[in-house]
Each structure stands twice: as C-alpha cells, then as structure tokens.
C-alpha cells in the first residue's frame, strides 16, 4: 500500500481482555516502530524492529505487552489482560533504512479499555 | 527530567506573525533532530529535519540547532490558520534510530 496501514482504527475492550493491533508498513521499509500516545502527550516509544529482529523493547510498559514481526513485514502488538491505563492511541511507524531517515506514521489504533 | 522537553502551550499567534517553538534535549550523543506536525486526531507528519548546528530553511519553516546548548527550535513565518496544530520535537541517537518525542506544543493561529 501507499502508506502505513493500521487496524483496527478503534477498539473498545473490557478490562482483562486481550487485544491485538496490526500494522502493515510501507512496502520495503526495513524498520518498524510502535509508539503509545496518551491524550495531550507526545508519542512514547514502545519497541522497534529491524526486519524480523526486535532490537529494542525497552519501552514496553509491562510483560503484558508483546510485539512481533515474524516475516519482517506486518507487525502485531498484543496487550494481554488490558487495564484502563492502557487506553491510548497506538501508533505504528516505518522507515526505509538509514537511522537518520524519516518515520512514516500510520493513522493509529485508538484503544479504550472500560 | 524528560529526555526531550517542550512547552505544552497553547501558543497563540495572530495570522501573519512568526511562531517560535522551542525544544531542549538531555542526551548529548543525539545526532538527528526532527519537527513533526500533528493535527487533532491525525498522525504525526514530518515537516523538518536538521542534523548540524545552525539554521535550515524550508519555505516558511526554519529549524535552528545548537548542540552545545542542547537546544532546537522551529520558526514559522507568516503563520496561517492552517498551521494550527501540535508540533512535536523528536530526537534520535543514530544508533538504533529510535526517536524520542517531546510532549508537543499546541499552536493556535488566529485569523
């Protein structure tokens, strides 16, 4: 596709449910990032992949958060046993190659935990 | 102390004025600096990148970087109502290329 695609755009979950958020990056983009953005705040780094390798997961807030990119393309962010504080917009971004290059963001997945 | 700090605003300027947005960062090894614009309910989009000390101009936008002071700024000349958005400063260390964002400054340009 032309841009980074994320699904679902909106997700409402009951506290304790598991959710899975999908990101389809721009074709050929090597690097993929997940960010969490709370209302009125800047994006907070969660994790980063280069191809299928997860190189940095230092931003994942707890072991309930898990991300994968098994074939180096589509990525899934999974949140187990959701809590109200997980409510946020989850942004996926991809980059073609060089660490100095531009990040292209998807429209985000808005998660609301009731 | 947050790694990247911005005034949250809102910053209000009249149409046609210069808007000045500021950002400081704490990690001295940072090498790449970016300004993203985010409209309400939308995703961030890149408007400027800067890698060396000094000024970089692109149309109505000028980014300024001072690595000694760990300071980066964005000037918007001839501000338009369509510039009203949140401006995010982002810093990368060039190793993994992870971007660290500030909290954003909300800009409002009044007609």
Tab-separated table of C-alpha atoms in Angstrom:
chain	number	residue	atom	x	y	z
A	1	UNK	CA	0.000	0.000	0.000
A	2	UNK	CA	0.940	3.625	-0.283
A	3	UNK	CA	1.182	4.278	3.416
A	4	UNK	CA	1.370	2.594	6.795
A	5	UNK	CA	-1.886	0.821	7.491
A	6	UNK	CA	-3.147	0.038	10.985
A	7	UNK	CA	-6.124	-1.957	12.132
A	8	UNK	CA	-8.436	-1.774	13.875
A	9	UNK	CA	-8.722	2.017	13.920
A	10	UNK	CA	-10.846	1.847	17.053
A	11	UNK	CA	-11.043	-0.880	19.675
A	12	UNK	CA	-13.092	-0.979	22.854
A	13	UNK	CA	-12.112	-3.688	25.300
A	14	UNK	CA	-13.340	-4.681	28.703
A	15	UNK	CA	-10.704	-4.677	31.416
A	16	UNK	CA	-8.967	-8.022	31.427
A	17	UNK	CA	-9.488	-8.780	27.741
A	18	UNK	CA	-6.623	-9.400	25.340
A	19	UNK	CA	-6.257	-7.206	22.261
A	20	UNK	CA	-4.166	-7.416	19.098
A	21	UNK	CA	-3.279	-4.416	16.979
A	22	UNK	CA	-1.946	-4.847	13.468
A	23	UNK	CA	0.479	-2.731	11.468
A	24	UNK	CA	1.235	-3.116	7.765
A	25	UNK	CA	4.244	-0.913	6.961
A	26	UNK	CA	5.179	0.675	3.671
A	27	UNK	CA	6.476	-1.996	1.318
A	28	UNK	CA	10.244	-2.338	1.525
A	29	UNK	CA	10.614	-0.454	4.784
A	30	UNK	CA	13.136	-2.205	6.977
A	31	UNK	CA	12.426	-0.594	10.326
A	32	UNK	CA	9.146	-0.621	12.203
A	33	UNK	CA	8.321	1.206	15.411
A	34	UNK	CA	5.436	1.119	17.875
A	35	UNK	CA	4.545	4.151	19.954
A	36	UNK	CA	1.867	4.798	22.569
A	37	UNK	CA	0.265	8.242	22.664
A	38	UNK	CA	-1.919	9.294	25.559
A	39	UNK	CA	-4.261	12.254	25.185
A	40	UNK	CA	-2.345	15.541	25.198
A	41	UNK	CA	1.051	13.842	25.258
A	42	UNK	CA	3.731	13.099	22.713
A	43	UNK	CA	4.247	9.583	21.377
A	44	UNK	CA	6.087	7.312	23.818
A	45	UNK	CA	8.423	4.712	22.331
A	46	UNK	CA	7.424	1.089	22.906
A	47	UNK	CA	9.514	-1.122	20.655
A	48	UNK	CA	11.475	-1.285	17.394
A	49	UNK	CA	12.128	-3.929	14.741
A	50	UNK	CA	14.692	-4.128	12.018
A	51	UNK	CA	13.314	-6.693	9.598
A	52	UNK	CA	12.098	-9.517	11.858
A	53	UNK	CA	14.521	-8.773	14.685
A	54	UNK	CA	13.188	-6.907	17.696
A	55	UNK	CA	16.187	-4.721	18.511
A	56	UNK	CA	14.748	-2.611	21.295
A	57	UNK	CA	11.781	-3.316	23.536
A	58	UNK	CA	12.815	-1.056	26.364
A	59	UNK	CA	9.621	1.000	26.160
A	60	UNK	CA	7.141	-1.820	26.674
A	61	UNK	CA	5.483	-0.874	29.978
A	62	UNK	CA	4.967	-4.380	31.309
A	63	UNK	CA	5.137	-8.037	30.396
A	64	UNK	CA	1.505	-7.767	29.306
A	65	UNK	CA	2.749	-6.067	26.156
A	66	UNK	CA	4.223	-8.184	23.391
A	67	UNK	CA	5.135	-7.343	19.796
A	68	UNK	CA	6.198	-9.471	16.881
A	69	UNK	CA	7.130	-9.143	13.230
A	70	UNK	CA	7.755	-12.739	12.206
A	71	UNK	CA	8.371	-12.242	8.471
A	72	UNK	CA	9.839	-8.780	8.605
A	73	UNK	CA	6.746	-7.101	7.239
A	74	UNK	CA	3.430	-6.990	9.140
A	75	UNK	CA	3.698	-6.478	12.883
A	76	UNK	CA	1.285	-7.196	15.691
A	77	UNK	CA	1.215	-5.534	19.092
A	78	UNK	CA	-0.572	-7.677	21.639
A	79	UNK	CA	-1.764	-6.471	25.010
A	80	UNK	CA	-2.850	-9.107	27.476
A	81	UNK	CA	-5.245	-8.564	30.375
A	82	UNK	CA	-5.886	-4.949	29.386
A	83	UNK	CA	-6.081	-2.291	32.096
A	84	UNK	CA	-7.673	1.148	31.981
A	85	UNK	CA	-4.247	2.797	31.874
A	86	UNK	CA	-3.643	1.042	28.544
A	87	UNK	CA	-6.225	3.334	26.930
A	88	UNK	CA	-4.318	5.356	24.319
A	89	UNK	CA	-3.633	5.664	20.628
A	90	UNK	CA	-1.086	3.126	19.434
A	91	UNK	CA	0.938	4.452	16.532
A	92	UNK	CA	2.976	2.371	14.150
A	93	UNK	CA	5.709	3.926	12.026
A	94	UNK	CA	8.059	2.558	9.411
A	95	UNK	CA	11.340	3.736	7.931
A	96	UNK	CA	13.097	2.687	4.770
A	97	UNK	CA	16.626	2.212	6.004
A	98	UNK	CA	19.072	4.706	7.432
A	99	UNK	CA	18.724	5.644	11.109
A	100	UNK	CA	18.536	9.293	10.064
A	101	UNK	CA	15.614	8.744	7.748
A	102	UNK	CA	12.029	9.879	8.092
A	103	UNK	CA	9.494	7.886	10.053
A	104	UNK	CA	6.162	7.480	8.300
A	105	UNK	CA	3.267	7.036	10.704
A	106	UNK	CA	0.025	5.162	10.345
A	107	UNK	CA	-3.262	6.697	11.472
A	108	UNK	CA	-3.108	4.808	14.744
A	109	UNK	CA	-5.315	2.402	16.654
A	110	UNK	CA	-7.333	4.034	19.418
A	111	UNK	CA	-7.795	1.622	22.308
A	112	UNK	CA	-10.365	2.304	25.005
A	113	UNK	CA	-10.418	-0.026	27.992
A	114	UNK	CA	-13.596	0.090	30.055
B	1	UNK	CA	13.809	15.123	33.776
B	2	UNK	CA	12.300	14.070	30.469
B	3	UNK	CA	14.726	13.404	27.643
B	4	UNK	CA	13.024	15.892	25.314
B	5	UNK	CA	11.208	18.894	26.739
B	6	UNK	CA	8.820	21.326	25.122
B	7	UNK	CA	6.439	23.922	26.455
B	8	UNK	CA	2.980	22.430	26.094
B	9	UNK	CA	1.378	25.766	25.236
B	10	UNK	CA	-1.029	26.626	23.895
B	11	UNK	CA	0.940	29.181	21.935
B	12	UNK	CA	-1.353	31.680	20.277
B	13	UNK	CA	-0.181	33.985	17.482
B	14	UNK	CA	-2.078	36.223	15.046
B	15	UNK	CA	-2.197	35.338	11.379
B	16	UNK	CA	0.910	36.589	9.571
B	17	UNK	CA	3.101	36.623	12.682
B	18	UNK	CA	6.159	34.491	13.417
B	19	UNK	CA	5.581	31.480	15.650
B	20	UNK	CA	8.593	30.300	17.655
B	21	UNK	CA	8.641	26.772	19.080
B	22	UNK	CA	11.399	25.562	21.362
B	23	UNK	CA	12.781	22.224	22.469
B	24	UNK	CA	15.614	21.065	24.731
B	25	UNK	CA	17.080	17.578	24.974
B	26	UNK	CA	19.192	15.861	27.580
B	27	UNK	CA	21.241	13.250	25.675
B	28	UNK	CA	24.466	14.795	24.371
B	29	UNK	CA	25.036	11.958	21.862
B	30	UNK	CA	21.867	12.891	19.989
B	31	UNK	CA	22.643	13.499	16.351
B	32	UNK	CA	19.377	13.843	14.442
B	33	UNK	CA	16.552	16.220	15.204
B	34	UNK	CA	13.080	16.393	13.762
B	35	UNK	CA	9.952	18.514	13.913
B	36	UNK	CA	6.649	16.759	13.325
B	37	UNK	CA	3.248	18.381	12.983
B	38	UNK	CA	0.172	16.601	14.309
B	39	UNK	CA	-3.335	17.793	13.586
B	40	UNK	CA	-6.004	16.817	16.078
B	41	UNK	CA	-6.981	13.193	15.606
B	42	UNK	CA	-4.336	12.606	12.967
B	43	UNK	CA	-0.905	11.014	12.905
B	44	UNK	CA	2.374	12.959	13.078
B	45	UNK	CA	3.893	14.115	9.792
B	46	UNK	CA	7.469	15.258	9.290
B	47	UNK	CA	7.972	18.917	8.437
B	48	UNK	CA	11.683	19.468	9.124
B	49	UNK	CA	14.835	17.531	9.928
B	50	UNK	CA	18.183	19.022	10.990
B	51	UNK	CA	21.485	17.319	11.684
B	52	UNK	CA	24.143	20.040	12.098
B	53	UNK	CA	24.450	23.249	14.061
B	54	UNK	CA	22.911	26.328	12.536
B	55	UNK	CA	19.780	27.116	10.591
B	56	UNK	CA	17.930	25.142	7.970
B	57	UNK	CA	15.189	26.817	5.963
B	58	UNK	CA	12.362	25.228	4.004
B	59	UNK	CA	9.724	27.617	2.761
B	60	UNK	CA	8.094	29.335	5.721
B	61	UNK	CA	9.811	26.998	8.183
B	62	UNK	CA	13.267	27.431	9.734
B	63	UNK	CA	14.815	24.910	12.102
B	64	UNK	CA	17.661	26.018	14.339
B	65	UNK	CA	20.040	23.679	16.167
B	66	UNK	CA	22.561	24.447	18.894
B	67	UNK	CA	24.179	21.231	20.107
B	68	UNK	CA	26.300	22.985	22.740
B	69	UNK	CA	23.142	24.280	24.395
B	70	UNK	CA	21.187	21.104	23.553
B	71	UNK	CA	18.505	23.248	22.013
B	72	UNK	CA	16.479	23.045	18.818
B	73	UNK	CA	13.794	25.412	17.638
B	74	UNK	CA	11.292	25.851	14.836
B	75	UNK	CA	10.241	29.196	13.428
B	76	UNK	CA	7.138	29.507	11.295
B	77	UNK	CA	6.984	32.744	9.324
B	78	UNK	CA	3.747	34.269	8.026
B	79	UNK	CA	1.716	31.933	10.221
B	80	UNK	CA	-1.567	30.732	8.751
B	81	UNK	CA	-4.668	29.349	10.500
B	82	UNK	CA	-3.871	26.060	8.749
B	83	UNK	CA	-0.648	25.903	10.800
B	84	UNK	CA	-2.753	25.407	13.936
B	85	UNK	CA	-1.675	22.010	15.232
B	86	UNK	CA	0.558	20.365	17.804
B	87	UNK	CA	4.253	20.485	16.954
B	88	UNK	CA	6.360	17.599	18.201
B	89	UNK	CA	10.115	17.779	18.640
B	90	UNK	CA	11.883	14.432	18.210
B	91	UNK	CA	15.482	13.417	18.815
B	92	UNK	CA	17.376	10.340	17.602
B	93	UNK	CA	20.760	8.951	18.634
B	94	UNK	CA	21.594	7.482	15.207
B	95	UNK	CA	22.365	4.077	16.701
B	96	UNK	CA	19.063	2.277	16.593
B	97	UNK	CA	17.442	5.388	15.239
B	98	UNK	CA	14.793	5.327	17.922
B	99	UNK	CA	13.028	8.696	18.061
B	100	UNK	CA	12.252	10.208	21.433
B	101	UNK	CA	9.433	12.755	21.296
B	102	UNK	CA	8.657	15.738	23.453
B	103	UNK	CA	5.135	16.257	24.732
B	104	UNK	CA	4.370	18.691	21.908
B	105	UNK	CA	3.486	22.373	21.749
B	106	UNK	CA	-0.028	23.297	20.696
B	107	UNK	CA	-0.018	26.215	18.272
B	108	UNK	CA	-3.105	28.281	17.535
B	109	UNK	CA	-3.002	30.837	14.717
B	110	UNK	CA	-5.849	33.325	14.998
B	111	UNK	CA	-7.279	34.892	11.808
